[in-house]
Coordinates of C-alpha atoms in Angstrom, one line a residue:
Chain A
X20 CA 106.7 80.7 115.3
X21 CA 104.5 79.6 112.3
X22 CA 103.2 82.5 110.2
X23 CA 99.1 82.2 111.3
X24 CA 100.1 82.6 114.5
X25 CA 102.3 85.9 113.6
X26 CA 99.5 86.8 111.3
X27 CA 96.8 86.2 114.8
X28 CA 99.1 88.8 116.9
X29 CA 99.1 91.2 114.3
X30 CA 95.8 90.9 113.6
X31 CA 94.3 91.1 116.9
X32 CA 96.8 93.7 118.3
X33 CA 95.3 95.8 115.5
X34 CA 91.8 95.5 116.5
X35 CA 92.5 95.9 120.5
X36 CA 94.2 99.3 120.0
X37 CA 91.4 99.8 117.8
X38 CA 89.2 98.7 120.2
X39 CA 90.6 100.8 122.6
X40 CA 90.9 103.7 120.8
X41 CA 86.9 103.7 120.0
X42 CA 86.5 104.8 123.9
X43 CA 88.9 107.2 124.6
X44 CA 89.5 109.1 121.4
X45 CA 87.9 112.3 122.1
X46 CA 86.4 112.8 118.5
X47 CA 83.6 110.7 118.4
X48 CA 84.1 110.5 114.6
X49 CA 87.0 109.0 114.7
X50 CA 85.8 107.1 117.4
X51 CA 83.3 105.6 114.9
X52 CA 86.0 104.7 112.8
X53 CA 88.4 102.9 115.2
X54 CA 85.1 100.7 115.5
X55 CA 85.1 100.1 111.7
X56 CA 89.1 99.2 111.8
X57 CA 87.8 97.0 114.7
X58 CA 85.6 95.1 112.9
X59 CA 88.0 94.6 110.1
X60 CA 90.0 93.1 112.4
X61 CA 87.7 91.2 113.6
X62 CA 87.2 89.6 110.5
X63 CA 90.6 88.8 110.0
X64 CA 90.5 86.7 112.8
X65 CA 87.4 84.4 111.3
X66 CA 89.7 83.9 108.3
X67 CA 92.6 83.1 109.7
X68 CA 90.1 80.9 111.4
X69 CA 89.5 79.6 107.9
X70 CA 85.5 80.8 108.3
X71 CA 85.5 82.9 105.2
X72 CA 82.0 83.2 105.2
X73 CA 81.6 84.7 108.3
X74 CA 84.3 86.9 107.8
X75 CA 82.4 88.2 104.4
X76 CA 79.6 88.6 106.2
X77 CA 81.5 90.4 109.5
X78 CA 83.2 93.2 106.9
X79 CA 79.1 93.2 105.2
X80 CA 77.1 93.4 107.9
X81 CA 79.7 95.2 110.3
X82 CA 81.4 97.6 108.2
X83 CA 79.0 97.7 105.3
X84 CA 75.6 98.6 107.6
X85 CA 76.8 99.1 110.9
X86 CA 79.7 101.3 111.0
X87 CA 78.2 103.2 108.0
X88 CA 74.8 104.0 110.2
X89 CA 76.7 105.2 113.0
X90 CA 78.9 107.3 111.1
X91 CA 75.8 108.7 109.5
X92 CA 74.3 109.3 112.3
X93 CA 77.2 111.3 113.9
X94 CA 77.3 113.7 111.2
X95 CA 73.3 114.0 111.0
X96 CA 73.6 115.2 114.6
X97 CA 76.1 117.9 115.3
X98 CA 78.4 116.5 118.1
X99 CA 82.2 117.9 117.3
X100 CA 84.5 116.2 120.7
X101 CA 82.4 114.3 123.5
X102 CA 84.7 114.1 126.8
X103 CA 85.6 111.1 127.9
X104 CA 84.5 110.6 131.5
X105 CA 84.1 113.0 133.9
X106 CA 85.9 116.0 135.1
X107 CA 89.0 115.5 137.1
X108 CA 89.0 117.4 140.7
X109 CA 90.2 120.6 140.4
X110 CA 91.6 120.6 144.1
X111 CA 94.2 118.3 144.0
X112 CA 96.6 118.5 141.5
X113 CA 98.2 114.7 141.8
X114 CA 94.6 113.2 141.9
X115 CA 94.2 114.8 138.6
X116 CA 97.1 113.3 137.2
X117 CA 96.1 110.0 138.2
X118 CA 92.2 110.6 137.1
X119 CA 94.2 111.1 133.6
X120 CA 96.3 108.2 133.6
X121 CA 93.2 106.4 135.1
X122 CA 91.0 107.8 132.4
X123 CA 93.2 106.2 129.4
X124 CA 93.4 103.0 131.4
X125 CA 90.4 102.0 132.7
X126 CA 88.7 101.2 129.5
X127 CA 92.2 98.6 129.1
X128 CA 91.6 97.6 132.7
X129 CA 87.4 96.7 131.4
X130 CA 88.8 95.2 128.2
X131 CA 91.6 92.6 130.1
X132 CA 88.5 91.8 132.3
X133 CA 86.0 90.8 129.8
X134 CA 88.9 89.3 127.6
X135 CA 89.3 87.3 130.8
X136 CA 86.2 86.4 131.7
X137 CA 85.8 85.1 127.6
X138 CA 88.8 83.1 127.7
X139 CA 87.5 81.5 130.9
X140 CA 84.3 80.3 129.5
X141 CA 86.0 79.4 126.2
X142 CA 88.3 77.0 127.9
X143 CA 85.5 75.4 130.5
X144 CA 83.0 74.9 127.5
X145 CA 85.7 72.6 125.4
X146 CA 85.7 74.9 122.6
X147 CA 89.1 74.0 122.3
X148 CA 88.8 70.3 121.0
X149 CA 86.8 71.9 117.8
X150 CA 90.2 72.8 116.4
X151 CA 91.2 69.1 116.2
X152 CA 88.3 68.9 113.8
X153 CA 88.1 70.0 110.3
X154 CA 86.4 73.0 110.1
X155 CA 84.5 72.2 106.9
X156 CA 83.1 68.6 108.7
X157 CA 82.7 71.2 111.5
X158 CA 79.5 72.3 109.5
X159 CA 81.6 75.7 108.9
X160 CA 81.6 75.5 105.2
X161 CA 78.8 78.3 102.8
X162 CA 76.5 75.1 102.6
X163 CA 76.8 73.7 105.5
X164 CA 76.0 76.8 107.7
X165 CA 73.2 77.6 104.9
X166 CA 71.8 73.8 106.0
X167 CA 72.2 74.2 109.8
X168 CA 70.3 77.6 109.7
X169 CA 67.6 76.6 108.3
X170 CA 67.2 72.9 110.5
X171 CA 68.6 73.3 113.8
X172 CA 68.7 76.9 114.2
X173 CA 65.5 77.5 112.8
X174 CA 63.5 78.9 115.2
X175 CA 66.2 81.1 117.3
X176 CA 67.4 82.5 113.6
X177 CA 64.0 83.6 113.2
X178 CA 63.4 84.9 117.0
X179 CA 66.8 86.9 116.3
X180 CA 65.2 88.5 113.0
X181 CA 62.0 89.2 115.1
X182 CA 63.6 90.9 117.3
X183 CA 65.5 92.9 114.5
X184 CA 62.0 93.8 113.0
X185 CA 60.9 95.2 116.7
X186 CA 63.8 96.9 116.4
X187 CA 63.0 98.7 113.5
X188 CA 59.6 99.5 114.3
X189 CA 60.4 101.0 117.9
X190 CA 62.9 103.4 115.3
X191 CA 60.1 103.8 113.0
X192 CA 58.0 104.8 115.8
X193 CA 60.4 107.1 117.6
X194 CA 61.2 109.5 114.7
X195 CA 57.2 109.5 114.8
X196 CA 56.7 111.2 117.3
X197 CA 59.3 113.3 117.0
X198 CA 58.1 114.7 113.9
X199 CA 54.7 115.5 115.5
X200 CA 55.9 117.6 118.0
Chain B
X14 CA 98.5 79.2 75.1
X15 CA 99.6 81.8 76.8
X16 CA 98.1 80.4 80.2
X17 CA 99.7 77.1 79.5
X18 CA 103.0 78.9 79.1
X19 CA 102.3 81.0 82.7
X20 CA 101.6 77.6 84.0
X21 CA 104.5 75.8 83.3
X22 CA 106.8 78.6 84.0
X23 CA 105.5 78.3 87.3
X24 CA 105.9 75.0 87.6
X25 CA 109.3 75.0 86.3
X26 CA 110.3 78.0 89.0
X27 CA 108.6 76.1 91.8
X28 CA 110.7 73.0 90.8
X29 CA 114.2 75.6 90.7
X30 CA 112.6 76.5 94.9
X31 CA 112.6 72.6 95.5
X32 CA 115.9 71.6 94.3
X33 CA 117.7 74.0 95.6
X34 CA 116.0 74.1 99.1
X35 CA 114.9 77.9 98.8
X36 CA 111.7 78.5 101.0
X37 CA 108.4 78.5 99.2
X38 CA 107.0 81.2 101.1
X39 CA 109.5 83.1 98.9
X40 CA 107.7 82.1 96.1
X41 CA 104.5 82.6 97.1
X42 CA 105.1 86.1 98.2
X43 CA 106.8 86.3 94.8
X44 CA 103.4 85.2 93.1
X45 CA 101.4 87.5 95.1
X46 CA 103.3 90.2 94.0
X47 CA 103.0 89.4 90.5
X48 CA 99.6 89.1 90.6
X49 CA 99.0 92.3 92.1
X50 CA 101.4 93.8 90.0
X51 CA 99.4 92.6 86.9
X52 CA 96.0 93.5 88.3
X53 CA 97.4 97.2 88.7
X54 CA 98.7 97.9 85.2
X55 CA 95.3 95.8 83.7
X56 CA 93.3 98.2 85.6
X57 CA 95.6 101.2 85.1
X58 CA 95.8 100.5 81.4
X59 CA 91.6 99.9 81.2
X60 CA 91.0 103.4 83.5
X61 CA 93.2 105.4 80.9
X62 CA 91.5 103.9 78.0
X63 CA 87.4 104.1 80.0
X64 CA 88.1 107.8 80.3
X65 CA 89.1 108.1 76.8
X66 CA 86.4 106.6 75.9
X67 CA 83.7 108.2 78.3
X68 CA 84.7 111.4 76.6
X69 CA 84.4 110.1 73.3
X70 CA 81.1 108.8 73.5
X71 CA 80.0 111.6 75.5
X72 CA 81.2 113.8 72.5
X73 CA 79.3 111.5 69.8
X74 CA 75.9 111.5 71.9
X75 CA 76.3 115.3 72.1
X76 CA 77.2 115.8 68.7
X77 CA 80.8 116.9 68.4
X78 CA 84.0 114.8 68.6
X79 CA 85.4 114.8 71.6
X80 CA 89.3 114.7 72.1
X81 CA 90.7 114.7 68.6
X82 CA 94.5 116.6 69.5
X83 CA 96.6 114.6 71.6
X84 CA 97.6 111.8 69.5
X85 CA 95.7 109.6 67.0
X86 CA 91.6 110.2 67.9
X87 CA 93.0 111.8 71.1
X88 CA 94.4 108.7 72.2
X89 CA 96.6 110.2 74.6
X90 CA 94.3 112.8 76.1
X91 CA 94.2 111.1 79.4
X92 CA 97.8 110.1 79.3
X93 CA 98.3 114.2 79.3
X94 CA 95.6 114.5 81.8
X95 CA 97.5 112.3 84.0
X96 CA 100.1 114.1 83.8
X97 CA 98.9 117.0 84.3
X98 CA 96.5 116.5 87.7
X99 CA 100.1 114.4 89.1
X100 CA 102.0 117.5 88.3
X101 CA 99.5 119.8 90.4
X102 CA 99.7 121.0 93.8
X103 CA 98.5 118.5 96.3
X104 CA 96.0 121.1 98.8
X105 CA 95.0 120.3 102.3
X106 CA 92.3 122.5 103.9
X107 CA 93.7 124.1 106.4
X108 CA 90.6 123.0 108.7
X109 CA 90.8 119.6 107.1
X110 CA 90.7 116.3 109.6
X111 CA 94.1 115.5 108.5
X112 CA 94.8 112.0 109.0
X113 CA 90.8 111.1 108.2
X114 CA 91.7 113.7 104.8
X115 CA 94.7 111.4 103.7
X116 CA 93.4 108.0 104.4
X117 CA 90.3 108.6 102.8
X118 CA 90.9 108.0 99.0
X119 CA 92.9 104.7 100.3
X120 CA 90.3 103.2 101.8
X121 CA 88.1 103.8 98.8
X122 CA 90.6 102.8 96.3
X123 CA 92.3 99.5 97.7
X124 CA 88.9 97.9 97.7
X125 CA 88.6 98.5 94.1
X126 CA 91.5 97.1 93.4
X127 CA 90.7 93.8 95.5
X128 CA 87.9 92.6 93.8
X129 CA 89.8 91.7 91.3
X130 CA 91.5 88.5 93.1
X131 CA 88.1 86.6 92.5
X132 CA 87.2 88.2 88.4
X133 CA 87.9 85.1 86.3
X134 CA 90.0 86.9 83.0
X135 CA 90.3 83.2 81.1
X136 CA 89.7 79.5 81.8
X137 CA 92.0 79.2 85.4
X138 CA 93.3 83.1 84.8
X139 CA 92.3 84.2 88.3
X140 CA 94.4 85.5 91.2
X141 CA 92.4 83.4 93.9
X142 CA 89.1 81.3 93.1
X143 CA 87.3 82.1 96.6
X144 CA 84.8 79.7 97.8
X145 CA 83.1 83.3 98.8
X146 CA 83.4 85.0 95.6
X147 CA 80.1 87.0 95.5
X148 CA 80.3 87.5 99.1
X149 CA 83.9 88.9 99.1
X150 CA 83.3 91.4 96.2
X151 CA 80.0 92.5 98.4
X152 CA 82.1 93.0 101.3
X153 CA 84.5 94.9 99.5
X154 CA 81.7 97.0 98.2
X155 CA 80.7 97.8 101.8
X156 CA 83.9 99.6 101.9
X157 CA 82.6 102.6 99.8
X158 CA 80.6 104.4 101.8
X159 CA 83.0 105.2 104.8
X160 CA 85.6 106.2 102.4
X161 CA 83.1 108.9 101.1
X162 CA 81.3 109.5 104.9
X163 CA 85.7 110.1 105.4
X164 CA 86.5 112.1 102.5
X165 CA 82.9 114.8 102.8
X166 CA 83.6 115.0 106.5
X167 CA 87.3 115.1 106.4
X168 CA 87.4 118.2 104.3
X169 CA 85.5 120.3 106.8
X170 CA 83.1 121.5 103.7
X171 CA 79.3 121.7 103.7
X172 CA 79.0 121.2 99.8
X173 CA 81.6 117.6 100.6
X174 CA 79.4 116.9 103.9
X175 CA 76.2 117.0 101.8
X176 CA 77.3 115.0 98.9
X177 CA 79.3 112.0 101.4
X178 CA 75.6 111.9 103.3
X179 CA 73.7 112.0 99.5
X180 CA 76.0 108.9 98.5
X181 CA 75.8 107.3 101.9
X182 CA 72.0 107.0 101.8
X183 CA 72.0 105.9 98.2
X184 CA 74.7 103.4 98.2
X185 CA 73.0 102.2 101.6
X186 CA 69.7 102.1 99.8
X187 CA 71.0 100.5 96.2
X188 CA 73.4 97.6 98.0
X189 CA 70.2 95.5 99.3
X190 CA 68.2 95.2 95.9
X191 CA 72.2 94.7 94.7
X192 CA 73.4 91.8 96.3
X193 CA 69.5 90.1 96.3
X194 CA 70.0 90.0 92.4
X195 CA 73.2 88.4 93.0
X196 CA 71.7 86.0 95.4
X197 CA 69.5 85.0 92.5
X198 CA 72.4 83.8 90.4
X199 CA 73.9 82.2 93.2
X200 CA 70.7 80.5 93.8
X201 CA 71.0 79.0 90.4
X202 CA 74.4 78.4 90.3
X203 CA 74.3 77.0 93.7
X204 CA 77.4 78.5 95.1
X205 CA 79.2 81.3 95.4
X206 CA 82.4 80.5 93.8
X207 CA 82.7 82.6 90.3
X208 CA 84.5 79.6 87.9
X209 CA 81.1 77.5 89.3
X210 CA 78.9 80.1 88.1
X211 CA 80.6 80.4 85.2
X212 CA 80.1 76.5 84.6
X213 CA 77.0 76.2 85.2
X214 CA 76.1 79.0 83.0
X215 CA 78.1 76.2 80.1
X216 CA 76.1 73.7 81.1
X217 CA 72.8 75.5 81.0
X218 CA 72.2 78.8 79.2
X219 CA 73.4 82.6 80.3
X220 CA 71.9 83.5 83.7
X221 CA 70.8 86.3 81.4
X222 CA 67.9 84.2 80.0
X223 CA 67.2 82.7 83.3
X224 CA 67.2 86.0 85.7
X225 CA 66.1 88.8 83.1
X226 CA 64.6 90.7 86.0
X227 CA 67.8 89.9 88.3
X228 CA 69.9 91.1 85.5
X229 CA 67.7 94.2 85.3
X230 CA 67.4 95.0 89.2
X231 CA 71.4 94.0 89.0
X232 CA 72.6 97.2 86.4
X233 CA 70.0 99.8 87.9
X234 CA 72.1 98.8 91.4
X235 CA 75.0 98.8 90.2
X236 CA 74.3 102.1 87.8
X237 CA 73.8 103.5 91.3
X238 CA 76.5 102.1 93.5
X239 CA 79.1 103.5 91.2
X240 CA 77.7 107.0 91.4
X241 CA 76.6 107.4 87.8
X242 CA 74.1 109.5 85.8
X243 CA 70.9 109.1 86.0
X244 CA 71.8 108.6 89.9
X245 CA 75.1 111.2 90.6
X246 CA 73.2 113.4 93.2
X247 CA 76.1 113.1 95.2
X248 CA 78.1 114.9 92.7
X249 CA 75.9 116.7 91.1
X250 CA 77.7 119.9 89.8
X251 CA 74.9 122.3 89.9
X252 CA 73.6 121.9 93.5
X253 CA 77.3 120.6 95.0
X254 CA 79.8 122.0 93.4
X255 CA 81.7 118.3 93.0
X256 CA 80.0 116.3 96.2
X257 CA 82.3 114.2 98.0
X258 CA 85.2 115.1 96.5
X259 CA 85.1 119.1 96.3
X260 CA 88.2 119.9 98.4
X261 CA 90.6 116.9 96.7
X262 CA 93.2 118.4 94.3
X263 CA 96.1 116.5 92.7
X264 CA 97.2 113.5 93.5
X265 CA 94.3 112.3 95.6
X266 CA 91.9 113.3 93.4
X267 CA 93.3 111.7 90.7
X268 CA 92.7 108.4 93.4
X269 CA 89.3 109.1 93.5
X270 CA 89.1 109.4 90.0
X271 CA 90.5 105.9 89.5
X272 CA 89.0 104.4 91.8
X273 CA 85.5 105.5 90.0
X274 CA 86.4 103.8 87.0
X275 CA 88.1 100.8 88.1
X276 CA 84.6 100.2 90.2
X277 CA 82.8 100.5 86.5
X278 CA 84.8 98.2 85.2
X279 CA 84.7 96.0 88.1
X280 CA 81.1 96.2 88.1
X281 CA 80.7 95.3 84.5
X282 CA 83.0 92.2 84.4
X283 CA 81.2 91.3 87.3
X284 CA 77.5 91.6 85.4
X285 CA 79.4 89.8 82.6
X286 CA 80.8 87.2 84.6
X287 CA 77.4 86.5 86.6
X288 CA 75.1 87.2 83.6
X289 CA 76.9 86.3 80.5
X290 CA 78.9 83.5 81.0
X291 CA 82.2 84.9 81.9
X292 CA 85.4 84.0 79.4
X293 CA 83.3 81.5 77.9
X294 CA 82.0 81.5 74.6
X295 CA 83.0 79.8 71.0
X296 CA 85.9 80.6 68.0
X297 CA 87.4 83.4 69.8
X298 CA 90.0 83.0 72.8
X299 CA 88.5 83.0 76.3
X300 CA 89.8 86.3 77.6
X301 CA 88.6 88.3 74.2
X302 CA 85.2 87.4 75.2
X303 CA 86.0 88.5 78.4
X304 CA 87.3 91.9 77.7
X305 CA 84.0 92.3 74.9
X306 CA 81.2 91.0 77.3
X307 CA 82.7 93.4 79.7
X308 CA 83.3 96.5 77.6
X309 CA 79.6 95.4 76.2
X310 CA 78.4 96.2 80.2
X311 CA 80.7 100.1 80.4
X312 CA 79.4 100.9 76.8
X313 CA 76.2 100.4 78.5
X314 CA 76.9 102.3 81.5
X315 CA 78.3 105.6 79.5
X316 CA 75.6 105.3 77.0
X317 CA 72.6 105.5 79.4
X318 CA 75.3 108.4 81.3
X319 CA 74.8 111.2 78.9
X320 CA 71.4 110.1 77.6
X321 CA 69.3 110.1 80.8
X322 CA 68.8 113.1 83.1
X323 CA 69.4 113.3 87.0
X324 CA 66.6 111.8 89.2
X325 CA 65.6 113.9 92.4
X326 CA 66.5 112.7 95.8
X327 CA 62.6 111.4 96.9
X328 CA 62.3 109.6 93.1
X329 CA 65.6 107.7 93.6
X330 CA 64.7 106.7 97.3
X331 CA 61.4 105.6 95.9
X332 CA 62.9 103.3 93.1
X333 CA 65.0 101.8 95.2
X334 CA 62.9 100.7 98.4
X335 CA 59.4 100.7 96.7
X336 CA 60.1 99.5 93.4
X337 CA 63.6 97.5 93.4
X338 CA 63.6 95.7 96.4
X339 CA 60.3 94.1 96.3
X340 CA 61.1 93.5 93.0
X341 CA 64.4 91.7 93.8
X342 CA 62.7 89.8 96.6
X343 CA 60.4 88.4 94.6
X344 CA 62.7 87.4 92.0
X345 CA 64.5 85.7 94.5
X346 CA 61.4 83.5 96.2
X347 CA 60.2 82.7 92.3
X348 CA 64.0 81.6 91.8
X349 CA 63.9 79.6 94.7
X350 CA 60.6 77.7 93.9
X351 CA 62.1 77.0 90.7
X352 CA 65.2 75.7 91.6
X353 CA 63.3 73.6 94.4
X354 CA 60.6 72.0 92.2

């Protein structure tokens, strides 16, 4: 086994157990920071990938502003433990038992599915044959993803940052009107 | 001539792998751990001597002398220090988040540390040259914040919980006017790579002269990402107690306390690197124009420390989002017609 491929397990082990810790620790801080280790990991796949920039810009975007917002907002707003799911029957004992082992496997059970359904699409879509390639002729390079953004993906880089900006006026105008009242 | 001698040694070891059929993963483990190794003890050596300094020109400004006792002009005042806080008992709140209490000074120091793979010390005296350079010491920056948003909740303190939300919001605030002034010099430059800043800074003049207003927009930032008078509301004494940080004794205070002034001087080797033309410079070696253009930037930083007052909370929102961003925005566009025409 070559070392990138020891250094892909380790990496993306890390950031599934983070992954799945995010959902069922029962501290929602910590929950928020599972995400961060997530991301982190995350990024360590783009540069194993050898996509450096994007991996900058993963730990920037979703560590820097992302992470750090929802970790701000948990302590703005006063919620100690959230519980995870709902409460198990009282009536029969063994169907609680399996509610709890249920409970700490069915976010797995909704991870293996989606991971599934992504490695499906990945392998009908011929994702696969980019590898042969280069990545820097692959347009993956700072200057090269600085070029295609602003030719080819213009216009839906632009509809993504309009979309953004609605964002953040809906938020502008939501703590409005909560102030009026 | 001492990087020529590094260089050959190198060379010479890698040969010694080769002939005798050793792996050269060896090796470049080896390396790695040199470099961190070195990286520590520069910054070790540079925190011990910042803080003796801090206190000395704090002393001056304030009209006394400072540490004058231990050792020649107190010399070894934060040696004893050091001492001292490792020798003291290492406390954990009793209602403390335990594992969130620990990690915390971690996170924020290790990132600290790691921006120095991309600072260029000399001509080719750099752990890595990173095709991302800016970018990764941005994203490393990112890193801050949690650590404090850990530490303030963590120690199950209101004073902590106050001061991790005042640093959140004003390291949140200060990193986009931050990293636009870098994009400035990058603009310039035309990549992100430090040694290519750095030469095209030879080739033309100091970014200084070309991005006065980035430069400016660049130190206020950066005065306020590392926490610093005029802009310390997150640990200011009088309202706080000691912000972030109030319920770290010992040992992991100490961290914290490092990891402070290893971001100073990180920050100001940056400025000098992006600003002022790295190492490069005439008669004197490369890395003694290094160490002065950077010491030039902390001098800076400690004088305007103990001259300025505090800012409230509402004027430091308002210099960041209605005065330095638009400001650094614009610089940018102007910068980018220029470089385009």
């Amino acid at each position: 086994m070559n070392t990138t491929l020891l250094a892909f397990f380790i990496v993306a082990f890390i950031s599934l157990v983070a992954a799945w810790r995010v959902i069922t620790d029962p501290s929602i801080l910590h929950a928020g920071l599972w995400m961060g280790l997530s991301f982190v990991g995350v990024a360590g796949i783009f540069l194993l990938l050898e996509a450096e920039f994007l991996a900058g810009v993963q730990v920037l975007v979703y560590v820097g502003a992302i992470t750090t917002i929802i970790l701000f907002g948990i302590m703005l707003s006063d919620v100690g433990e959230v519980r995870v799911g709902p409460e198990p029957p009282g009536w029969v004992q063994a169907g609680a038992a399996w509610h709890r082992g249920l409970r700490h496997a069915f976010p797995l059970l909704v991870a293996a599915g989606f991971a599934g359904t992504m490695l499906g699409l990945y392998t009908q879509s011929g994702w696969g044959q980019l590898r042969e390639r280069p990545l820097e002729l692959a347009g993956l390079s700072v200057g090269g993803i600085g070029r295609e953004l602003f030719s080819t993906f213009a216009l839906p880089f632009e509809i993504a940052s309009l979309v953004l900006l609605a964002a953040l006026l809906g938020a502008i105008v939501l703590a409005m009107r909560e102030e009026e009242r | 001539m001492l990087v020529d001698w590094v260089a050959s040694l190198y060379q010479s070891v890698q040969a010694t792998f080769v002939a005798h059929g050793w792996p050269l993963w060896v090796l470049a483990v080896l390396t790695a751990v040199l470099k961190v190794a070195g990286v520590l003890v520069w910054i070790l050596l540079n925190v011990l001597f910042l803080i003796w300094l801090e206190r000395k020109i704090s002393g001056h400004v304030q009209n006394r002398p400072g540490p004058v006792y231990t050792g020649r002009f107190g010399l070894l005042q934060t040696l004893a220090d050091a001492l001292k806080v490792l020798l003291k008992e290492d406390v954990i709140p009793a209602g403390a988040d335990r594992w969130v209490f620990v990690l915390a000074p971690l996170v924020a120091f290790v990132p600290s540390v790691m921006i120095w793979v991309v600072i260029p010390f000399s001509r080719g005296v750099q752990a890595q040259d990173l095709n991302i350079g800016i970018l990764y010491v941005a994203a490393l920056a990112s890193f801050t914040v949690p650590s404090l948003l850990m530490a303030g909740w963590s120690s199950d303190n209101k004073w902590s919980l106050m001061g991790a939300l005042r640093s959140a919001a004003q390291l949140i605030s200060y990193e986009v006017p931050l990293i636009l002034a870098e994009l400035g010099v990058v603009v310039l430059a035309g990549s992100l790579r430090l040694s290519d800043i750095i030469a095209a800074q030879q080739r033309s003049v100091w970014f200084l002269f070309l991005q006065p207003v980035g430069f400016v927009v660049y130190f206020i930032a950066a005065l306020a990402e590392s926490n610093r008078t005029p802009f310390d509301l997150p640990e200011a004494e009088s309202e706080l107690v000691a912000g972030f940080n109030t319920e770290y004794s010992g040992f992991r205070w100490s961290i914290f306390f490092l990891t402070e002034y290893a971001n100073l001087l990180g920050m100001a080797s940056l400025a000098a690197t992006l600003f002022l033309g790295g190492w490069s410079g005439p008669f004197l070696p490369p890395f003694v124009w290094f160490v002065i253009k950077t010491y030039f930037f902390v001098f800076l930083a400690m004088w305007i420390r103990w001259t300025l007052p505090r800012i409230r909370v509402d004027q430091l929102m308002d210099l960041g989002w209605k005065f330095l961003l638009p400001v650094a925005l614009v610089n940018l566009v102007v910068t980018g017609v220029f470089v385009v025409l």
